[in-house]
PDB file of C-alpha atoms and ligand atoms in Angstrom:
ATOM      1  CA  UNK A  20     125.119  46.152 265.950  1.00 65.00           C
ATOM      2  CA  UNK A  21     123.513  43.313 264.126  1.00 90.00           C
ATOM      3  CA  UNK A  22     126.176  40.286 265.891  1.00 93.00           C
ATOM      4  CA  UNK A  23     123.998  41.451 269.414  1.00 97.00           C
ATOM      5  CA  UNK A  24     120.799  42.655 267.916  1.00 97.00           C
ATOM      6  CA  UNK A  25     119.848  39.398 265.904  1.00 97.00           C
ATOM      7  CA  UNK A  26     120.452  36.708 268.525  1.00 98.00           C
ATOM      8  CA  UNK A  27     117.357  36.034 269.264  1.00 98.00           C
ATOM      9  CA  UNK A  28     118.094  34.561 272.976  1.00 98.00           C
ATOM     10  CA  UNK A  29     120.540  37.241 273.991  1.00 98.00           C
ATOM     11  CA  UNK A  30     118.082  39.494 273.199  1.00 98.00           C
ATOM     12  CA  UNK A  31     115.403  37.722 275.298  1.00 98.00           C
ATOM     13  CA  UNK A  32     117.367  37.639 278.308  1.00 98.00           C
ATOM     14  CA  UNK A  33     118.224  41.596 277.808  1.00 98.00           C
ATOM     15  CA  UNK A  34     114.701  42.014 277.531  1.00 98.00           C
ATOM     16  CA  UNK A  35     113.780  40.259 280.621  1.00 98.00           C
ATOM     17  CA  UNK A  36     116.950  42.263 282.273  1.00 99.00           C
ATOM     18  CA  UNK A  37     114.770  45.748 281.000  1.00 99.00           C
ATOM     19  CA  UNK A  38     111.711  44.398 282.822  1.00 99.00           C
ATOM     20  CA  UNK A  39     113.257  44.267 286.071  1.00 99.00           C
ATOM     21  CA  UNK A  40     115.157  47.603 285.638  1.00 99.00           C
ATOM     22  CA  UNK A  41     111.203  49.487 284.910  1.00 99.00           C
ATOM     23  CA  UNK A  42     109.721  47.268 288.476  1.00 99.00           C
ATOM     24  CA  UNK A  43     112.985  48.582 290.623  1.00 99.00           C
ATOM     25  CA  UNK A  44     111.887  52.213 289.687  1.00 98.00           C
ATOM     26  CA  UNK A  45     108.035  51.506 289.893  1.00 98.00           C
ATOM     27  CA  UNK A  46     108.240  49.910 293.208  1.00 98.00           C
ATOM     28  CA  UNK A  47     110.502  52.852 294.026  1.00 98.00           C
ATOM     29  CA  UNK A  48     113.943  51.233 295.041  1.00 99.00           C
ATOM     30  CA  UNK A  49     115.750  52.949 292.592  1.00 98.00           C
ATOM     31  CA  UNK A  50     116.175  56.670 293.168  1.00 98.00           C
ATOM     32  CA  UNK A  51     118.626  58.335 290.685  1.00 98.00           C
ATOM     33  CA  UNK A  52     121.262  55.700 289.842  1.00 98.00           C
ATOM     34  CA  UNK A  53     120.630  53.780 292.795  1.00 98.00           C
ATOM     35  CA  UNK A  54     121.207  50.011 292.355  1.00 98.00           C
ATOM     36  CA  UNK A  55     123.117  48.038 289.694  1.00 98.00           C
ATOM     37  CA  UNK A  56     122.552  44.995 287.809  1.00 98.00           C
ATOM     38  CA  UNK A  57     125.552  42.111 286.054  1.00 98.00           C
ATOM     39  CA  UNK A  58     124.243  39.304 284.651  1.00 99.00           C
ATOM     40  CA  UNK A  59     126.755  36.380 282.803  1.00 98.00           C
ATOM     41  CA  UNK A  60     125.292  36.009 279.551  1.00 98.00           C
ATOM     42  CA  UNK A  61     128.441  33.605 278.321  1.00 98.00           C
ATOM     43  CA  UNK A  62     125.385  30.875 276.846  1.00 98.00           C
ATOM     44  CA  UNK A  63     123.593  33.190 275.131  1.00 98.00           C
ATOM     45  CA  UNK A  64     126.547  35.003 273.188  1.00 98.00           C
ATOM     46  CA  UNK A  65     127.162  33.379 269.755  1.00 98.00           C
ATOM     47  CA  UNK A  66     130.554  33.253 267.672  1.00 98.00           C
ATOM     48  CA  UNK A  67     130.207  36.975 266.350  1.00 97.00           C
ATOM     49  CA  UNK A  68     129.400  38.118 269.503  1.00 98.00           C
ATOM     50  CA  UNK A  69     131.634  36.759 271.343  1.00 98.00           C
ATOM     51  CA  UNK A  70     134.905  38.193 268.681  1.00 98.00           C
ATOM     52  CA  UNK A  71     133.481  41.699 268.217  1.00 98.00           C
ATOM     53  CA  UNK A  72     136.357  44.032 268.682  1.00 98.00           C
ATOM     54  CA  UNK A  73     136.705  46.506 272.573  1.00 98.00           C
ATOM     55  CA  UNK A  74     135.412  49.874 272.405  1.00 98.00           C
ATOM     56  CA  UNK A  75     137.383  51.421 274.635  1.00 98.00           C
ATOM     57  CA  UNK A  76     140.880  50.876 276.281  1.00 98.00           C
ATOM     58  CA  UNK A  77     140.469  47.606 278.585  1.00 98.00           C
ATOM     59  CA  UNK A  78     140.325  48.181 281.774  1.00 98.00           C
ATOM     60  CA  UNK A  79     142.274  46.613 284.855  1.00 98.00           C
ATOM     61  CA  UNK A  80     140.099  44.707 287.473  1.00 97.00           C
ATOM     62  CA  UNK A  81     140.996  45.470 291.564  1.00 94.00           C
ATOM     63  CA  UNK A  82     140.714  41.200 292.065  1.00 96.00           C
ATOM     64  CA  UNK A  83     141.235  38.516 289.619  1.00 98.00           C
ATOM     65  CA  UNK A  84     138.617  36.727 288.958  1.00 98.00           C
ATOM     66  CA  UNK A  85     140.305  33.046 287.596  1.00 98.00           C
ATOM     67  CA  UNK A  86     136.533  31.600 287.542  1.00 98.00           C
ATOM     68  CA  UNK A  87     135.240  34.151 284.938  1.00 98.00           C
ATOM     69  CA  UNK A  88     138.010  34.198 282.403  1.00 98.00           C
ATOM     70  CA  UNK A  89     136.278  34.750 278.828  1.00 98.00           C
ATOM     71  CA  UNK A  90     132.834  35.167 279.937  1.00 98.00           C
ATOM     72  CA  UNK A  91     130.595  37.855 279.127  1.00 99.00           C
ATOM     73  CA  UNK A  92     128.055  39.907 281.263  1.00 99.00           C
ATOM     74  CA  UNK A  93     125.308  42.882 280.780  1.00 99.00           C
ATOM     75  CA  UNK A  94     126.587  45.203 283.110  1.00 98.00           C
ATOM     76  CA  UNK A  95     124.136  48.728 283.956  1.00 98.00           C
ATOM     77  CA  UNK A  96     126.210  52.028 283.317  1.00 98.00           C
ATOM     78  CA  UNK A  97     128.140  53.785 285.993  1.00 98.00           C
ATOM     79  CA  UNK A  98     125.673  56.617 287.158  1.00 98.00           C
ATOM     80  CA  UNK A  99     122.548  55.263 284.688  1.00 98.00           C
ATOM     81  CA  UNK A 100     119.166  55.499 286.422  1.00 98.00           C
ATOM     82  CA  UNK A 101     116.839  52.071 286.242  1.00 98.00           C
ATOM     83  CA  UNK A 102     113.924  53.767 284.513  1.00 98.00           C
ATOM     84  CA  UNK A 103     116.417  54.449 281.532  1.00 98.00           C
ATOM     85  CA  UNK A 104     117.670  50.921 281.364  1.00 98.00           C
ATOM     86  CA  UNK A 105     114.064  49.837 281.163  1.00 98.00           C
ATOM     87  CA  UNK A 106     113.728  51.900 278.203  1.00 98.00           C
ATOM     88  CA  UNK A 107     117.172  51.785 276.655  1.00 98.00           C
ATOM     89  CA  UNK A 108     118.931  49.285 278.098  1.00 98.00           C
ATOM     90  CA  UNK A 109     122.162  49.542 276.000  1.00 98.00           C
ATOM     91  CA  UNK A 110     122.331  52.978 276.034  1.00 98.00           C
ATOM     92  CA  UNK A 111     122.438  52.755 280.659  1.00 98.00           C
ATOM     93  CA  UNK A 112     124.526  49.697 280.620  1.00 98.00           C
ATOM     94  CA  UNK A 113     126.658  47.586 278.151  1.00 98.00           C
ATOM     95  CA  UNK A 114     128.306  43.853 277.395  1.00 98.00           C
ATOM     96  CA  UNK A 115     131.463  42.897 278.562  1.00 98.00           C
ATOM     97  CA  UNK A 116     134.154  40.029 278.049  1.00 98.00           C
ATOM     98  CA  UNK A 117     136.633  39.314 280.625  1.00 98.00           C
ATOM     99  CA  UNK A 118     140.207  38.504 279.893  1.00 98.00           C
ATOM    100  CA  UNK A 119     140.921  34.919 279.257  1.00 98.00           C
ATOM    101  CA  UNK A 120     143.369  35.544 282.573  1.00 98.00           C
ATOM    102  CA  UNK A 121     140.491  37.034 284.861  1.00 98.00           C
ATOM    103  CA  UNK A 122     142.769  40.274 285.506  1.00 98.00           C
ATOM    104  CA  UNK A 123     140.970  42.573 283.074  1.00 98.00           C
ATOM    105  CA  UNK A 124     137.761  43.306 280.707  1.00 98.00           C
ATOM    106  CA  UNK A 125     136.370  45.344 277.738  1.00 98.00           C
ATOM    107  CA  UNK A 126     133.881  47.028 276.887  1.00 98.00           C
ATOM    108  CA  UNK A 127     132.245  45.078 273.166  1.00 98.00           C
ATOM    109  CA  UNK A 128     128.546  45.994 273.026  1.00 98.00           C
ATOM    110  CA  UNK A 129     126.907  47.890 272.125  1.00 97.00           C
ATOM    111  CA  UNK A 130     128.167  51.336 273.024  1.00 97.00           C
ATOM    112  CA  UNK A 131     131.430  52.208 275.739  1.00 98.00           C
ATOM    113  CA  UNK A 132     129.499  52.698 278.716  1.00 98.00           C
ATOM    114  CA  UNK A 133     131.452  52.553 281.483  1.00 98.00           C
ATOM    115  CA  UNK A 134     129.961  49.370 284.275  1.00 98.00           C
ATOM    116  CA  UNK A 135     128.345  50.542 287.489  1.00 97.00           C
ATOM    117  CA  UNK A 136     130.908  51.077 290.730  1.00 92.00           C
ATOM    118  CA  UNK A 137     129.837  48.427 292.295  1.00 93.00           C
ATOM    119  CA  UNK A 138     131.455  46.502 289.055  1.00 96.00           C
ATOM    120  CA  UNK A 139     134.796  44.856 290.964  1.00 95.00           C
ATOM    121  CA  UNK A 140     132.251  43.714 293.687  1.00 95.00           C
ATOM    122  CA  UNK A 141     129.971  42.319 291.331  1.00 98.00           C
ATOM    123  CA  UNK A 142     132.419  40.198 288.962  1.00 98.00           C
ATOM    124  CA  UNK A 143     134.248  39.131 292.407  1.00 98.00           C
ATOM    125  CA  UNK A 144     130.735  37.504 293.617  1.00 98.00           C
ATOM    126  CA  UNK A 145     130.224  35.835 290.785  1.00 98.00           C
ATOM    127  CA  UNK A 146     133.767  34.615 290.706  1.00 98.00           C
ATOM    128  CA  UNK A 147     133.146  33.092 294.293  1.00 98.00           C
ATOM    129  CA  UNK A 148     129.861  31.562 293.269  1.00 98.00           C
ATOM    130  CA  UNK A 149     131.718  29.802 290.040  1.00 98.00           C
ATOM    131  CA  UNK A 150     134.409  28.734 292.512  1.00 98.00           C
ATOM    132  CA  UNK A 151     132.407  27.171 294.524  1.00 98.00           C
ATOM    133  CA  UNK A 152     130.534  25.185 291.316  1.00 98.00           C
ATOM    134  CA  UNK A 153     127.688  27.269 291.354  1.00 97.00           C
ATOM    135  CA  UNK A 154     126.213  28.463 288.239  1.00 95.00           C
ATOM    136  CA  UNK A 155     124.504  31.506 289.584  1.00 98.00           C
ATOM    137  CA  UNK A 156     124.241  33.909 286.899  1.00 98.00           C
ATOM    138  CA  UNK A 157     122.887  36.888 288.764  1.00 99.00           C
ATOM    139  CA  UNK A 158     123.611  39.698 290.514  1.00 98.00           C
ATOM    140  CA  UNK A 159     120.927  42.202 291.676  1.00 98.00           C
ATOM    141  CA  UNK A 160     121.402  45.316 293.754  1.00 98.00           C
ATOM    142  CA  UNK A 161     119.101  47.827 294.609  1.00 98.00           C
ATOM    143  CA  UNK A 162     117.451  49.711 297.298  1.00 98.00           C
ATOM    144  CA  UNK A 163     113.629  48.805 298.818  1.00 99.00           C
ATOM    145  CA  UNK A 164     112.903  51.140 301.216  1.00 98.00           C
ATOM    146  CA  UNK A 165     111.460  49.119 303.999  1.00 98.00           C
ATOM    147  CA  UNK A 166     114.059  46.404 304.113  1.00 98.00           C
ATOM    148  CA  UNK A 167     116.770  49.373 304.914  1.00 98.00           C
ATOM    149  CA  UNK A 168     114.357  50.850 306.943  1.00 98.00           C
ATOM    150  CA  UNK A 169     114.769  47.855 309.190  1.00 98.00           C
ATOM    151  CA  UNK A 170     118.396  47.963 309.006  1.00 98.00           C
ATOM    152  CA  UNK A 171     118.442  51.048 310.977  1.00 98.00           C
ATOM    153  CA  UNK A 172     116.543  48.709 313.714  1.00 98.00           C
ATOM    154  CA  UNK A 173     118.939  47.714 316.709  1.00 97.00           C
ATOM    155  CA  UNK A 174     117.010  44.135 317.341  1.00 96.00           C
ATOM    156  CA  UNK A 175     117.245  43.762 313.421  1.00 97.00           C
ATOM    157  CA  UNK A 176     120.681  43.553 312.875  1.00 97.00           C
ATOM    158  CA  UNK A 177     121.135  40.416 313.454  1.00 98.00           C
ATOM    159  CA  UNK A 178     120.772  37.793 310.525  1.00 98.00           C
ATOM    160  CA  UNK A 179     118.589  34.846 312.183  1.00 98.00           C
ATOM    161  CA  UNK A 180     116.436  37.298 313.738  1.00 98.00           C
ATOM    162  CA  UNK A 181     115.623  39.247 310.867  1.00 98.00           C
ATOM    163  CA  UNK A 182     114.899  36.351 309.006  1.00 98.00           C
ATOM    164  CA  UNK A 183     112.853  34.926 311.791  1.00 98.00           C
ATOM    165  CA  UNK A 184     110.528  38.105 311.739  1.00 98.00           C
ATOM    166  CA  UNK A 185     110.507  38.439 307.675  1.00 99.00           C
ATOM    167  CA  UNK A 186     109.594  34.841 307.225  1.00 99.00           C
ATOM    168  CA  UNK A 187     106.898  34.559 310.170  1.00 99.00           C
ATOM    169  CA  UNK A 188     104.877  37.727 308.484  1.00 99.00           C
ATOM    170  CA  UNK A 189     103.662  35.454 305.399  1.00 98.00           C
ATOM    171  CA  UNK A 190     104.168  32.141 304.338  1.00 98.00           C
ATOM    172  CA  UNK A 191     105.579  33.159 301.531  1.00 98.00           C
ATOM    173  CA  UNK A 192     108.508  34.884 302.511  1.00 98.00           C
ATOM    174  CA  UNK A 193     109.720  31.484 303.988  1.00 98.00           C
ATOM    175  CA  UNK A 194     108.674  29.315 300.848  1.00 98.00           C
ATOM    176  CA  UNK A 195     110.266  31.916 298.243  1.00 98.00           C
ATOM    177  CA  UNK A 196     113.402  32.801 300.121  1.00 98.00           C
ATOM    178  CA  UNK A 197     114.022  29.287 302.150  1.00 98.00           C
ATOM    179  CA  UNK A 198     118.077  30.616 303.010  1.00 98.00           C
ATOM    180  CA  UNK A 199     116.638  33.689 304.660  1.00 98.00           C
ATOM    181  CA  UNK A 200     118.303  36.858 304.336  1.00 98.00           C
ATOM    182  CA  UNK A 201     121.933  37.598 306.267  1.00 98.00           C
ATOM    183  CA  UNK A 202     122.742  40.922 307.287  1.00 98.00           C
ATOM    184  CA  UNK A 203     126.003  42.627 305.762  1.00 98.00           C
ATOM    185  CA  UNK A 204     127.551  45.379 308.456  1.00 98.00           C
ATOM    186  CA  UNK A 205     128.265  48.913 307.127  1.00 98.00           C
ATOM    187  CA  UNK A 206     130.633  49.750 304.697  1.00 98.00           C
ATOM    188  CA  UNK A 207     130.935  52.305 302.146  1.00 97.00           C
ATOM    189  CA  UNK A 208     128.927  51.880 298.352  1.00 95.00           C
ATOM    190  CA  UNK A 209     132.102  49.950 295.993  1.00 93.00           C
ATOM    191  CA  UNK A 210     134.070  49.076 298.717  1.00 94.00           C
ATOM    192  CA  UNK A 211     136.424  46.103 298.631  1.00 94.00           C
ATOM    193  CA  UNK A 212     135.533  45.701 302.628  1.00 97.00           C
ATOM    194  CA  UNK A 213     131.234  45.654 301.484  1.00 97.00           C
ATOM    195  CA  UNK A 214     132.512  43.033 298.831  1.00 97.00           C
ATOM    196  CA  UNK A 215     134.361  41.016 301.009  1.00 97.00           C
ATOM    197  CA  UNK A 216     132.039  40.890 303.766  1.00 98.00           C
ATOM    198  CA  UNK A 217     129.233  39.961 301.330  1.00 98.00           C
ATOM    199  CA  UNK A 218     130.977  36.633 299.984  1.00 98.00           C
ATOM    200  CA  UNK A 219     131.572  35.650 303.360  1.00 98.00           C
ATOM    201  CA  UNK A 220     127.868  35.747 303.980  1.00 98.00           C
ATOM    202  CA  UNK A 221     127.674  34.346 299.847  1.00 98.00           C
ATOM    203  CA  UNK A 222     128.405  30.577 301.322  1.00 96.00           C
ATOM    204  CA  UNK A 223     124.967  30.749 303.155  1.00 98.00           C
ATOM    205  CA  UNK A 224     122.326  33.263 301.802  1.00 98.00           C
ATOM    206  CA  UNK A 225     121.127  34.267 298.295  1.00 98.00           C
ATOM    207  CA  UNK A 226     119.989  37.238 299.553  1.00 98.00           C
ATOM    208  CA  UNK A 227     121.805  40.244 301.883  1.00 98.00           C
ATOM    209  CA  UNK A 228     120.688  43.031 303.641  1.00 98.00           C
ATOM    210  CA  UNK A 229     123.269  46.027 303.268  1.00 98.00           C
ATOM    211  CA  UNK A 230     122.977  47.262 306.598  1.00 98.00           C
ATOM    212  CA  UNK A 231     121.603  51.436 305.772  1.00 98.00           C
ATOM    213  CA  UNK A 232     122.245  50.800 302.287  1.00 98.00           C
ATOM    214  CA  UNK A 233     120.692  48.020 300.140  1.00 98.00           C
ATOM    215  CA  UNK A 234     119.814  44.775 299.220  1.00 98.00           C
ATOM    216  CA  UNK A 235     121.535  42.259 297.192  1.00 98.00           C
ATOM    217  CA  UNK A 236     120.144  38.823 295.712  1.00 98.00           C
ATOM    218  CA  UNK A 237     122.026  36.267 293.321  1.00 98.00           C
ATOM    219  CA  UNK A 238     120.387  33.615 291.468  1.00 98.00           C
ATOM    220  CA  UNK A 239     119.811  31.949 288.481  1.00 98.00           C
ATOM    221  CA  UNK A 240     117.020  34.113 287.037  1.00 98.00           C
ATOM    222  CA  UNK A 241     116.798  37.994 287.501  1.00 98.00           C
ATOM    223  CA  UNK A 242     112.564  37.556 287.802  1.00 98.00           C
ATOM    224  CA  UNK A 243     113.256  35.365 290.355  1.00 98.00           C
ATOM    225  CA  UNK A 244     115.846  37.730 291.986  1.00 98.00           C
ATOM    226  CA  UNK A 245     113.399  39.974 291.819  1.00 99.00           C
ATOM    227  CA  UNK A 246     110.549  38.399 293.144  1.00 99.00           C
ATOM    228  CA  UNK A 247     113.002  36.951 296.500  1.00 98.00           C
ATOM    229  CA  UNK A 248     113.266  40.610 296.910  1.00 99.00           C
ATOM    230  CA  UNK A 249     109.902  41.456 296.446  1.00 99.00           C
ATOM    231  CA  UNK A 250     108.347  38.621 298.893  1.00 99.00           C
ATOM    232  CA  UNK A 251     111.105  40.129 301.381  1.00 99.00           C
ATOM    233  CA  UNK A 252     109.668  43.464 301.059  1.00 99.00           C
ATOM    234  CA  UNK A 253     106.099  42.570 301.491  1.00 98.00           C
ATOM    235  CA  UNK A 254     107.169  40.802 304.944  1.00 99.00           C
ATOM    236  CA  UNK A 255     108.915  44.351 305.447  1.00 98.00           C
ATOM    237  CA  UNK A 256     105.607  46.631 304.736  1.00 98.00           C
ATOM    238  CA  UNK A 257     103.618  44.180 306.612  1.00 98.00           C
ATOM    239  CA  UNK A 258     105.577  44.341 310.373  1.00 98.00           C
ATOM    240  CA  UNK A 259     105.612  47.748 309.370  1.00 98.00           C
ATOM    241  CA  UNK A 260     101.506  48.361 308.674  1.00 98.00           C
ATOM    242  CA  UNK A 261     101.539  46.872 312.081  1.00 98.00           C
ATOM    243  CA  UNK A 262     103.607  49.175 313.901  1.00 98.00           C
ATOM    244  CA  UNK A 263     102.109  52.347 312.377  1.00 98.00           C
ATOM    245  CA  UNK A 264      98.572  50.880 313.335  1.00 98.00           C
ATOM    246  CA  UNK A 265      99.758  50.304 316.738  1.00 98.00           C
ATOM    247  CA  UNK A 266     100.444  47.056 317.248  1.00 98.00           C
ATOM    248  CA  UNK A 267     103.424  44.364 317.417  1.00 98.00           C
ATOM    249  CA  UNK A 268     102.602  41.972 314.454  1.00 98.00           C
ATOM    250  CA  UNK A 269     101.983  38.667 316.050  1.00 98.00           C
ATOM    251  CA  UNK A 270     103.958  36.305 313.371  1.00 98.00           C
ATOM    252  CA  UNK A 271     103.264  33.118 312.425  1.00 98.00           C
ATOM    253  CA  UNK A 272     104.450  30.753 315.304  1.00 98.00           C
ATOM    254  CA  UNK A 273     107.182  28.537 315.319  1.00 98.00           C
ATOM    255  CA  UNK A 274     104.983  25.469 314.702  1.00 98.00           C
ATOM    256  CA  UNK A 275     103.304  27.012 311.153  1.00 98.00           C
ATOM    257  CA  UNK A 276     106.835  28.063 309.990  1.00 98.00           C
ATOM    258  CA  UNK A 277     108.463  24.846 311.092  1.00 98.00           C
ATOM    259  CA  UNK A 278     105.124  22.704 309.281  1.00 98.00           C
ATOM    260  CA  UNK A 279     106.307  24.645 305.551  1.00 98.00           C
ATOM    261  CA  UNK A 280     109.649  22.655 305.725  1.00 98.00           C
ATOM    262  CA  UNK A 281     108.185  19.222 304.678  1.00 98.00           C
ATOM    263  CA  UNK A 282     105.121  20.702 302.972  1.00 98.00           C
ATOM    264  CA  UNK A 283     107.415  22.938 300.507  1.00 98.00           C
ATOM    265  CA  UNK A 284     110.412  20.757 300.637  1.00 98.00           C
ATOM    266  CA  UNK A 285     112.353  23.709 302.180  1.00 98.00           C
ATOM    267  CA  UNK A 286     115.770  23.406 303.513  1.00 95.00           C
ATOM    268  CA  UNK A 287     115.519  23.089 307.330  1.00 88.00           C
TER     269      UNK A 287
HETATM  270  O1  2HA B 308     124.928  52.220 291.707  1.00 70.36           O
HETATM  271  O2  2HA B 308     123.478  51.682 294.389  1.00 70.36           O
HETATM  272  O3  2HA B 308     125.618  50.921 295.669  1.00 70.36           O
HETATM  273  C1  2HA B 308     124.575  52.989 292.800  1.00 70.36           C
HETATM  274  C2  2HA B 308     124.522  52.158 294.016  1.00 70.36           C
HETATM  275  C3  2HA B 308     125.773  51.896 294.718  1.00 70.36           C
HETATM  276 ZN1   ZN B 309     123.418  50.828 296.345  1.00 70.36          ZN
END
């Protein structure tokens, strides 16, 4: 389909999408079709794009989403694995425009694959964001291991102190992910109570911890989604190293992660 294929820049940013796909299955956070990835491509989609006729019947949204009305997303497939939409990725996942109304989309590019579950969740997020003049253009779910592990820790399920303990492993974690991470109670995978309680949370962290489930980041970039996810995880296997060799991690004290506000310019 040449009116996706030759634009250059839309073609870039699926590329870049790809990437991210092949490191959730290397780092091993994406068993089977585990995780899901929407990203608004509205800038990137050019004239011909953007008329190119639905290829399947159009398909009725569970919110309206007034904030996205004719915009355009990559969306992965419904039941596509990650390492396929590294290789292929519009064969696991496809473009899709939104009703000028926000009540409905279709399906334009490049094949009919039907958008992940987690779809009405996804578009309702981003609607949020828009609403509340963000221009977040990223939604990233998947599944790391040892951040869920620590979900299914009692003293962890609290937001602050999870963050407290993630950020106080390395530097890092405090410097890349300066909102923390805020913990999303229970609910079942593409439900409308999971999506609500994770806008709530929306108006203060980028990044969520699905309690026994997940983790989901927004953003502007999906390398940088990826990376705030990585830099969590790395806090994650490090308290954990710790515990298997014996120990309680000691953390960086209050002082050292207090000292990275100025230094980094962090939100306090
Ligand atoms: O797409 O990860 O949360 C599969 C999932 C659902
Ligand atoms: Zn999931």
């Amino acid at each position: 389909m040449d009116a996706i294929r030759n634009n250059k820049k839309l073609m870039a940013e699926i590329e870049r999408i790809a990437e991210v796909a092949g490191y959730l299955w290397t780092k091993g956070w994406a068993e089977r079709n585990g995780g899901n990835i929407s990203v608004n491509i509205t800038n990137l989609m050019d004239e011909e794009g953007k008329a190119l006729p639905a290829l399947a019947p159009t398909r009725q949204l569970n919110e309206t989403v007034p904030f996205l009305g004719g915009n355009f997303f990559y969306v992965t497939g419904t039941g596509k694995r990650m390492r396929y939409v590294a290789q292929a990725p519009f064969e696991n996942g496809s473009i899709i425009r939104i009703a000028p109304d926000g009540t409905s989309f279709d399906i334009i590019a490049e094949q009919p694959v039907g958008p992940t579950m987690e779809i009405h969740s996804h578009l309702m997020m981003h609607n949020y964001l828009r609403s509340i003049g963000r221009q977040t253009t990223v939604v990233l779910h998947t599944h790391p291991t040892d951040l869920i592990g620590l979900s299914h820790c009692k003293p962890y399920k609290d937001s602050t102190t999870l963050t407290r303990m993630l950020w106080s492993m390395i530097p890092e974690a405090r410097i890349v992910v300066p909102k923390g991470i805020g913990l999303v109670p229970y609910a079942h995978p593409g439900s409308m109570e999971l999506a609500y309680a994770t806008i709530k949370q929306l108006e203060k962290y980028d990044m969520l911890l699905w309690e026994k489930h997940g983790v989901l980041a927004v953003g502007d970039d999906i390398i940088d989604c990826f990376d705030a996810i990585d830099t969590m995880s790395k806090s994650a296997q490090i308290y954990f190293n710790a515990r298997w060799a014996g120990f309680e991690p000691e953390g960086m004290t209050h002082e050292q992660l207090e000292e990275l506000v100025p230094v980094f310019n962090l939100p306090s």
